[in-house]
PDB file of C-alpha atoms in Angstrom:
ATOM      1  CA  MET A   1       0.000   0.000   0.000  1.00 78.00           C
ATOM      2  CA  ALA A   2       2.980   2.333   0.229  1.00 84.00           C
ATOM      3  CA  SER A   3       2.736   3.297  -3.434  1.00 90.00           C
ATOM      4  CA  GLN A   4      -1.011   3.881  -3.093  1.00 93.00           C
ATOM      5  CA  PHE A   5      -0.525   6.159  -0.090  1.00 91.00           C
ATOM      6  CA  ARG A   6       2.147   8.167  -1.941  1.00 93.00           C
ATOM      7  CA  ALA A   7      -0.051   8.424  -5.034  1.00 95.00           C
ATOM      8  CA  ALA A   8      -3.163   9.375  -3.045  1.00 96.00           C
ATOM      9  CA  ARG A   9      -1.307  12.152  -1.246  1.00 94.00           C
ATOM     10  CA  ALA A  10       0.162  13.400  -4.537  1.00 95.00           C
ATOM     11  CA  LEU A  11      -3.217  13.329  -6.294  1.00 95.00           C
ATOM     12  CA  LEU A  12      -4.560  15.582  -3.531  1.00 94.00           C
ATOM     13  CA  GLY A  13      -1.466  17.778  -3.569  1.00 93.00           C
ATOM     14  CA  LYS A  14      -0.974  17.386   0.185  1.00 94.00           C
ATOM     15  CA  ASP A  15       2.252  17.062   2.121  1.00 92.00           C
ATOM     16  CA  GLN A  16       3.049  14.445   4.732  1.00 91.00           C
ATOM     17  CA  GLU A  17       2.341  16.884   7.550  1.00 93.00           C
ATOM     18  CA  ASP A  18      -1.256  17.351   6.333  1.00 93.00           C
ATOM     19  CA  VAL A  19      -1.845  13.608   6.063  1.00 91.00           C
ATOM     20  CA  ALA A  20      -0.309  12.949   9.474  1.00 89.00           C
ATOM     21  CA  ALA A  21      -2.661  15.498  11.036  1.00 91.00           C
ATOM     22  CA  TRP A  22      -5.707  13.741   9.542  1.00 91.00           C
ATOM     23  CA  VAL A  23      -4.947  10.569  11.494  1.00 86.00           C
ATOM     24  CA  GLY A  24      -3.193  12.051  14.533  1.00 87.00           C
ATOM     25  CA  LEU A  25       0.283  10.782  13.735  1.00 84.00           C
ATOM     26  CA  ASP A  26       3.752  12.234  13.404  1.00 84.00           C
ATOM     27  CA  ARG A  27       4.897  13.179   9.891  1.00 86.00           C
ATOM     28  CA  ARG A  28       7.887  10.838  10.235  1.00 86.00           C
ATOM     29  CA  GLU A  29       5.523   7.881  10.596  1.00 81.00           C
ATOM     30  CA  VAL A  30       3.761   8.793   7.359  1.00 82.00           C
ATOM     31  CA  SER A  31       7.169   9.114   5.713  1.00 82.00           C
ATOM     32  CA  ARG A  32       8.147   5.632   6.924  1.00 79.00           C
ATOM     33  CA  TRP A  33       4.865   4.155   5.652  1.00 76.00           C
ATOM     34  CA  GLU A  34       5.312   5.731   2.241  1.00 80.00           C
ATOM     35  CA  ALA A  35       8.882   4.434   2.079  1.00 78.00           C
ATOM     36  CA  ALA A  36       7.630   0.950   3.077  1.00 73.00           C
ATOM     37  CA  LYS A  37      10.138   0.979   5.963  1.00 69.00           C
ATOM     38  CA  TYR A  38       7.684  -0.970   8.091  1.00 63.00           C
ATOM     39  CA  LYS A  39       4.278  -2.494   7.715  1.00 62.00           C
ATOM     40  CA  LEU A  40       1.231  -0.659   8.924  1.00 55.00           C
ATOM     41  CA  PHE A  41      -0.934  -2.105  11.617  1.00 61.00           C
ATOM     42  CA  SER A  42      -4.214  -2.861   9.925  1.00 66.00           C
ATOM     43  CA  SER A  43      -6.009  -0.249  12.038  1.00 76.00           C
ATOM     44  CA  ASP A  44      -3.480   2.438  11.042  1.00 75.00           C
ATOM     45  CA  ALA A  45      -3.791   1.544   7.366  1.00 77.00           C
ATOM     46  CA  GLU A  46      -7.568   1.562   7.652  1.00 83.00           C
ATOM     47  CA  ASP A  47      -7.540   4.972   9.374  1.00 85.00           C
ATOM     48  CA  LEU A  48      -5.268   6.404   6.723  1.00 86.00           C
ATOM     49  CA  GLN A  49      -7.338   4.970   3.881  1.00 89.00           C
ATOM     50  CA  LYS A  50     -10.542   6.359   5.434  1.00 92.00           C
ATOM     51  CA  ALA A  51      -8.925   9.786   5.735  1.00 93.00           C
ATOM     52  CA  PHE A  52      -8.034   9.753   2.046  1.00 94.00           C
ATOM     53  CA  GLU A  53     -11.538   8.572   1.144  1.00 95.00           C
ATOM     54  CA  LYS A  54     -13.027  11.378   3.223  1.00 95.00           C
ATOM     55  CA  ASN A  55     -10.933  13.742   1.088  1.00 94.00           C
ATOM     56  CA  GLY A  56     -12.237  12.305  -2.186  1.00 95.00           C
ATOM     57  CA  ILE A  57      -9.805   9.498  -3.056  1.00 96.00           C
ATOM     58  CA  GLU A  58     -10.761   5.912  -3.846  1.00 96.00           C
ATOM     59  CA  PHE A  59      -8.303   3.035  -3.399  1.00 95.00           C
ATOM     60  CA  LEU A  60      -8.427   0.513  -6.223  1.00 95.00           C
ATOM     61  CA  PRO A  61      -7.635  -3.084  -5.304  1.00 93.00           C
ATOM     62  CA  ALA A  62      -5.461  -5.268  -7.467  1.00 92.00           C
ATOM     63  CA  THR A  63      -7.325  -7.635  -9.764  1.00 91.00           C
ATOM     64  CA  GLY A  64      -6.199 -10.734 -11.616  1.00 89.00           C
ATOM     65  CA  THR A  65      -4.986  -8.573 -14.503  1.00 91.00           C
ATOM     66  CA  GLN A  66      -4.274  -5.137 -13.001  1.00 93.00           C
ATOM     67  CA  GLY A  67      -2.449  -3.824 -10.006  1.00 94.00           C
ATOM     68  CA  ALA A  68      -3.666  -1.554  -7.217  1.00 95.00           C
ATOM     69  CA  GLY A  69      -4.132   2.176  -7.645  1.00 96.00           C
ATOM     70  CA  VAL A  70      -5.984   5.315  -6.626  1.00 97.00           C
ATOM     71  CA  ARG A  71      -8.415   7.697  -8.303  1.00 97.00           C
ATOM     72  CA  TRP A  72     -10.782  10.530  -7.546  1.00 95.00           C
ATOM     73  CA  LEU A  73     -14.072   9.218  -6.149  1.00 93.00           C
ATOM     74  CA  LYS A  74     -16.046  11.597  -8.362  1.00 92.00           C
ATOM     75  CA  PRO A  75     -15.501  12.966 -11.848  1.00 91.00           C
ATOM     76  CA  GLY A  76     -15.018  16.658 -12.503  1.00 87.00           C
ATOM     77  CA  GLN A  77     -11.863  17.416 -10.533  1.00 84.00           C
ATOM     78  CA  LYS A  78     -10.079  20.400 -11.980  1.00 81.00           C
ATOM     79  CA  ASP A  79      -6.744  19.093 -13.201  1.00 79.00           C
ATOM     80  CA  ARG A  80      -5.642  21.250 -16.079  1.00 74.00           C
ATOM     81  CA  TYR A  81      -3.258  19.325 -18.320  1.00 83.00           C
ATOM     82  CA  ARG A  82      -3.466  16.367 -15.871  1.00 89.00           C
ATOM     83  CA  GLY A  83      -0.689  17.762 -13.659  1.00 90.00           C
ATOM     84  CA  ALA A  84      -2.043  16.140 -10.471  1.00 93.00           C
ATOM     85  CA  GLN A  85      -2.396  12.845 -12.281  1.00 95.00           C
ATOM     86  CA  PHE A  86       1.219  12.973 -13.488  1.00 95.00           C
ATOM     87  CA  ARG A  87       2.322  13.952  -9.952  1.00 95.00           C
ATOM     88  CA  ALA A  88       0.447  10.903  -8.595  1.00 97.00           C
ATOM     89  CA  ALA A  89       2.061   8.616 -11.186  1.00 97.00           C
ATOM     90  CA  ARG A  90       5.503   9.923 -10.263  1.00 96.00           C
ATOM     91  CA  ALA A  91       4.727   9.359  -6.571  1.00 96.00           C
ATOM     92  CA  MET A  92       3.429   5.862  -7.253  1.00 96.00           C
ATOM     93  CA  ALA A  93       6.693   5.021  -9.027  1.00 95.00           C
ATOM     94  CA  ASP A  94       8.628   6.741  -6.210  1.00 94.00           C
ATOM     95  CA  LEU A  95      10.585   8.835  -8.712  1.00 95.00           C
ATOM     96  CA  SER A  96      12.325  12.118  -8.066  1.00 95.00           C
ATOM     97  CA  MET A  97      12.072  14.877 -10.679  1.00 94.00           C
ATOM     98  CA  ARG A  98      15.602  14.005 -11.790  1.00 95.00           C
ATOM     99  CA  ASP A  99      14.678  10.309 -12.132  1.00 96.00           C
ATOM    100  CA  LEU A 100      11.634  11.173 -14.243  1.00 97.00           C
ATOM    101  CA  GLN A 101      13.727  13.439 -16.447  1.00 96.00           C
ATOM    102  CA  THR A 102      16.177  10.594 -17.044  1.00 96.00           C
ATOM    103  CA  THR A 103      13.404   8.074 -17.682  1.00 95.00           C
ATOM    104  CA  SER A 104      11.246  10.253 -19.951  1.00 97.00           C
ATOM    105  CA  GLY A 105      13.651  12.693 -21.568  1.00 96.00           C
ATOM    106  CA  VAL A 106      11.365  15.523 -20.399  1.00 95.00           C
ATOM    107  CA  ASN A 107      13.054  18.441 -18.634  1.00 94.00           C
ATOM    108  CA  ARG A 108      12.330  18.412 -14.910  1.00 93.00           C
ATOM    109  CA  ASN A 109      11.566  22.138 -14.933  1.00 92.00           C
ATOM    110  CA  PHE A 110       8.717  21.415 -17.326  1.00 92.00           C
ATOM    111  CA  VAL A 111       7.495  18.580 -15.076  1.00 93.00           C
ATOM    112  CA  THR A 112       7.583  20.897 -12.055  1.00 93.00           C
ATOM    113  CA  ARG A 113       5.516  23.515 -13.873  1.00 91.00           C
ATOM    114  CA  LEU A 114       3.087  20.861 -15.113  1.00 92.00           C
ATOM    115  CA  GLU A 115       2.593  19.283 -11.688  1.00 93.00           C
ATOM    116  CA  THR A 116       2.051  22.636  -9.984  1.00 90.00           C
ATOM    117  CA  GLY A 117      -0.273  24.069 -12.624  1.00 87.00           C
ATOM    118  CA  GLN A 118       2.227  26.787 -13.554  1.00 88.00           C
ATOM    119  CA  ILE A 119       2.116  26.079 -17.262  1.00 83.00           C
ATOM    120  CA  GLY A 120       0.286  28.038 -19.918  1.00 76.00           C
ATOM    121  CA  GLY A 121       0.373  25.619 -22.822  1.00 76.00           C
ATOM    122  CA  LEU A 122       2.113  22.455 -23.735  1.00 77.00           C
ATOM    123  CA  ASN A 123       3.259  20.225 -26.507  1.00 83.00           C
ATOM    124  CA  LEU A 124       1.258  17.004 -26.824  1.00 88.00           C
ATOM    125  CA  GLU A 125       4.437  15.149 -27.780  1.00 92.00           C
ATOM    126  CA  THR A 126       5.922  16.073 -24.389  1.00 92.00           C
ATOM    127  CA  LEU A 127       2.875  14.675 -22.596  1.00 91.00           C
ATOM    128  CA  ARG A 128       3.137  11.525 -24.713  1.00 94.00           C
ATOM    129  CA  LYS A 129       6.764  11.098 -23.603  1.00 96.00           C
ATOM    130  CA  LEU A 130       5.664  11.234 -19.960  1.00 96.00           C
ATOM    131  CA  GLU A 131       2.826   8.779 -20.577  1.00 95.00           C
ATOM    132  CA  GLN A 132       5.208   6.391 -22.343  1.00 97.00           C
ATOM    133  CA  ALA A 133       7.742   6.631 -19.520  1.00 97.00           C
ATOM    134  CA  PHE A 134       5.091   5.687 -16.968  1.00 97.00           C
ATOM    135  CA  ALA A 135       3.846   2.856 -19.199  1.00 96.00           C
ATOM    136  CA  ARG A 136       7.407   1.468 -19.279  1.00 96.00           C
ATOM    137  CA  LEU A 137       7.279   1.564 -15.474  1.00 96.00           C
ATOM    138  CA  ASN A 138       3.952  -0.338 -15.568  1.00 96.00           C
ATOM    139  CA  ILE A 139       1.895   2.634 -14.409  1.00 97.00           C
ATOM    140  CA  GLU A 140      -1.363   3.484 -16.146  1.00 96.00           C
ATOM    141  CA  LEU A 141      -2.917   6.933 -16.018  1.00 96.00           C
ATOM    142  CA  THR A 142      -6.608   6.057 -15.820  1.00 95.00           C
ATOM    143  CA  ALA A 143      -9.145   8.252 -17.555  1.00 92.00           C
ATOM    144  CA  GLU A 144     -12.053  10.019 -15.934  1.00 93.00           C
ATOM    145  CA  THR A 145     -15.482   8.553 -16.697  1.00 93.00           C
ATOM    146  CA  GLU A 146     -18.995   9.721 -15.920  1.00 93.00           C
ATOM    147  CA  ASN A 147     -18.889   7.660 -12.695  1.00 94.00           C
ATOM    148  CA  TRP A 148     -15.438   8.384 -11.235  1.00 93.00           C
ATOM    149  CA  GLY A 149     -12.424  10.596 -11.602  1.00 94.00           C
ATOM    150  CA  ALA A 150      -9.016  10.096 -13.138  1.00 95.00           C
ATOM    151  CA  GLY A 151      -6.252   8.304 -11.303  1.00 96.00           C
ATOM    152  CA  VAL A 152      -3.267   5.998 -11.548  1.00 97.00           C
ATOM    153  CA  ARG A 153      -2.748   2.286 -11.106  1.00 97.00           C
ATOM    154  CA  TRP A 154      -0.167  -0.398 -11.608  1.00 96.00           C
ATOM    155  CA  MET A 155      -0.663  -2.189 -14.922  1.00 95.00           C
ATOM    156  CA  VAL A 156       0.406  -5.526 -13.456  1.00 90.00           C
ATOM    157  CA  PRO A 157      -0.927  -7.288 -10.366  1.00 82.00           C
ATOM    158  CA  GLY A 158       1.418  -8.025  -7.542  1.00 68.00           C
ATOM    159  CA  PRO A 159       3.072  -6.463  -4.527  1.00 56.00           C
ATOM    160  CA  ILE A 160       4.679  -3.342  -5.981  1.00 54.00           C
ATOM    161  CA  CYS A 161       5.591  -0.696  -3.431  1.00 52.00           C
TER     162      CYS A 161
END
């Protein structure tokens, strides 16, 4: 669940301090969970998942053909150019900006502007490069539908942190 917690927090654009406050924990504990340094007690994981759900995030279980992920519970979230979705994919993969630049060939300054909504326009080829980089990492950027919002998930089932 570490990758799901990282991705959920990134989709919301929250820092570890915010998430820790939701469940009455220290930020360092959230950091350890996200780094998969130790396993969560089931009650802690449940509390954290409920806090994310209360803030509009749905946790997607792994299936026989797809891995676990997260998405917005409802469609219609404002995410111009899918910056929050790309931020969540990067968090799910546990990549730094530098790592993503190396993997995708897309300048990290562009990625920073995209993820923070500080971009006026963009080249579709650049977005395609990011999508392809995440696909190579087995991460799918899931589309919004009329029933739920966009999100990210592992393309393969299995215990990926």
